[in-house]
Amino acid sequence: MNFRNLTLFLFFTVIACDKGEALYPEVLTDDPQQIGITSVVIEGNIKETGSVRPIRYGFLWDTVGDLNILSAKNRLDLGSTNLKKIYSIKLDNLTPNTEYFVKAYTASMDYSKLYYGNEISFRTLQ
């Protein structure tokens, strides 16, 4: 490869890369709010959408930790997005004085690629 071709190759490689875009989605599970006897407000934060767009997003929750999309008893899919966003929902009909685990997630549209936020836990009031 001569110098001219190498220069053109490097130039187009640099231009084609979006330096501000993450490769994969990044999602966080924020601390629960308004913990009640049978309810709680949970919040997720899509910090980066990555190159996997659009993405599906939502929450998993259960009384057993180490959640994933297959093991969690409860899953709420909130739709799809192309944007960074903060989202929240209110969970009702929880059992009093019970520990729950929650995890926000994002996924490719066909769920072939999954990206999980951190897992948090809380206890409902008595």
XYZ file of C-alpha atoms in Angstrom:
126
model
C 0.000 0.000 0.000
C 1.527 3.299 -1.000
C 1.602 6.431 1.177
C -1.326 8.112 -0.610
C -3.619 5.093 -0.185
C -2.594 4.678 3.452
C -3.318 8.350 4.122
C -6.757 8.113 2.493
C -7.535 4.928 4.402
C -6.616 6.523 7.734
C -8.519 9.709 6.902
C -11.762 7.871 6.104
C -11.369 5.555 9.093
C -11.093 8.520 11.453
C -14.046 10.332 9.859
C -16.254 7.214 9.914
C -15.809 6.718 13.664
C -18.120 8.670 15.949
C -15.877 9.333 18.925
C -18.798 10.356 21.175
C -20.828 7.181 20.697
C -20.516 4.157 22.936
C -20.388 0.774 21.273
C -22.945 -0.819 23.648
C -25.884 0.545 25.628
C -25.199 1.519 29.231
C -28.035 1.455 31.750
C -28.092 2.165 35.488
C -30.636 1.187 38.117
C -31.126 4.110 40.496
C -32.047 3.878 44.191
C -35.733 3.177 44.866
C -37.994 6.057 45.896
C -41.215 6.264 47.893
C -40.893 2.824 49.457
C -44.266 1.890 50.964
C -45.968 -1.122 52.469
C -47.001 -2.540 49.076
C -45.429 -0.177 46.534
C -42.220 1.502 45.392
C -41.048 3.801 42.601
C -38.068 2.474 40.666
C -35.947 4.388 38.192
C -33.605 3.472 35.351
C -31.192 5.646 33.424
C -30.095 4.936 29.861
C -26.702 6.667 29.952
C -25.725 5.552 26.443
C -27.719 3.941 23.664
C -24.642 2.624 21.872
C -24.673 1.518 18.273
C -27.400 -1.070 18.963
C -30.393 1.123 18.062
C -33.238 1.204 18.587
C -33.145 -0.572 21.924
C -35.871 -2.014 24.118
C -35.790 -1.070 27.791
C -37.487 -1.929 31.053
C -37.176 -3.484 34.500
C -36.809 -6.898 36.103
C -37.769 -7.583 39.738
C -38.123 -10.526 42.074
C -37.625 -11.592 45.702
C -34.505 -13.513 44.636
C -31.328 -11.718 43.543
C -28.955 -12.219 40.607
C -31.665 -11.265 38.132
C -31.588 -11.901 34.415
C -34.262 -11.859 31.748
C -34.852 -15.618 32.032
C -34.845 -16.008 35.819
C -36.791 -12.947 36.985
C -40.424 -13.616 37.883
C -41.397 -10.111 36.813
C -40.464 -8.156 33.711
C -41.879 -4.914 32.399
C -40.921 -3.897 28.875
C -41.433 -0.138 28.441
C -40.986 -0.055 24.668
C -38.136 1.115 22.479
C -36.007 4.224 22.206
C -33.112 5.751 20.315
C -32.410 8.273 23.076
C -30.624 8.542 26.387
C -33.309 8.886 29.036
C -34.312 8.524 32.657
C -37.460 6.483 33.204
C -39.432 5.367 36.238
C -42.445 3.291 37.181
C -44.436 2.587 40.320
C -44.652 -1.064 41.336
C -47.840 -1.935 43.237
C -49.197 -5.076 44.907
C -45.887 -5.942 46.560
C -45.797 -8.026 49.747
C -45.252 -6.049 52.987
C -41.931 -6.449 54.837
C -40.310 -8.279 51.930
C -36.934 -7.780 50.272
C -37.069 -7.181 46.525
C -34.331 -7.012 43.914
C -34.606 -4.745 40.865
C -32.532 -4.374 37.723
C -32.997 -2.053 34.736
C -32.168 -3.507 31.340
C -31.820 -2.630 27.682
C -31.869 -5.080 24.802
C -31.678 -5.290 21.050
C -35.111 -5.308 19.413
C -35.128 -9.123 19.145
C -33.612 -9.596 22.650
C -30.588 -11.362 21.170
C -28.301 -8.895 22.994
C -29.047 -7.901 26.601
C -27.430 -5.189 28.711
C -28.164 -4.986 32.425
C -27.884 -2.179 34.909
C -26.695 -2.682 38.451
C -28.948 -4.687 40.749
C -30.458 -2.876 43.735
C -32.506 -4.172 46.635
C -35.034 -2.682 49.025
C -37.463 -3.896 51.678
C -41.116 -2.903 51.687
C -42.436 -1.418 54.926
C -44.472 -3.292 57.519
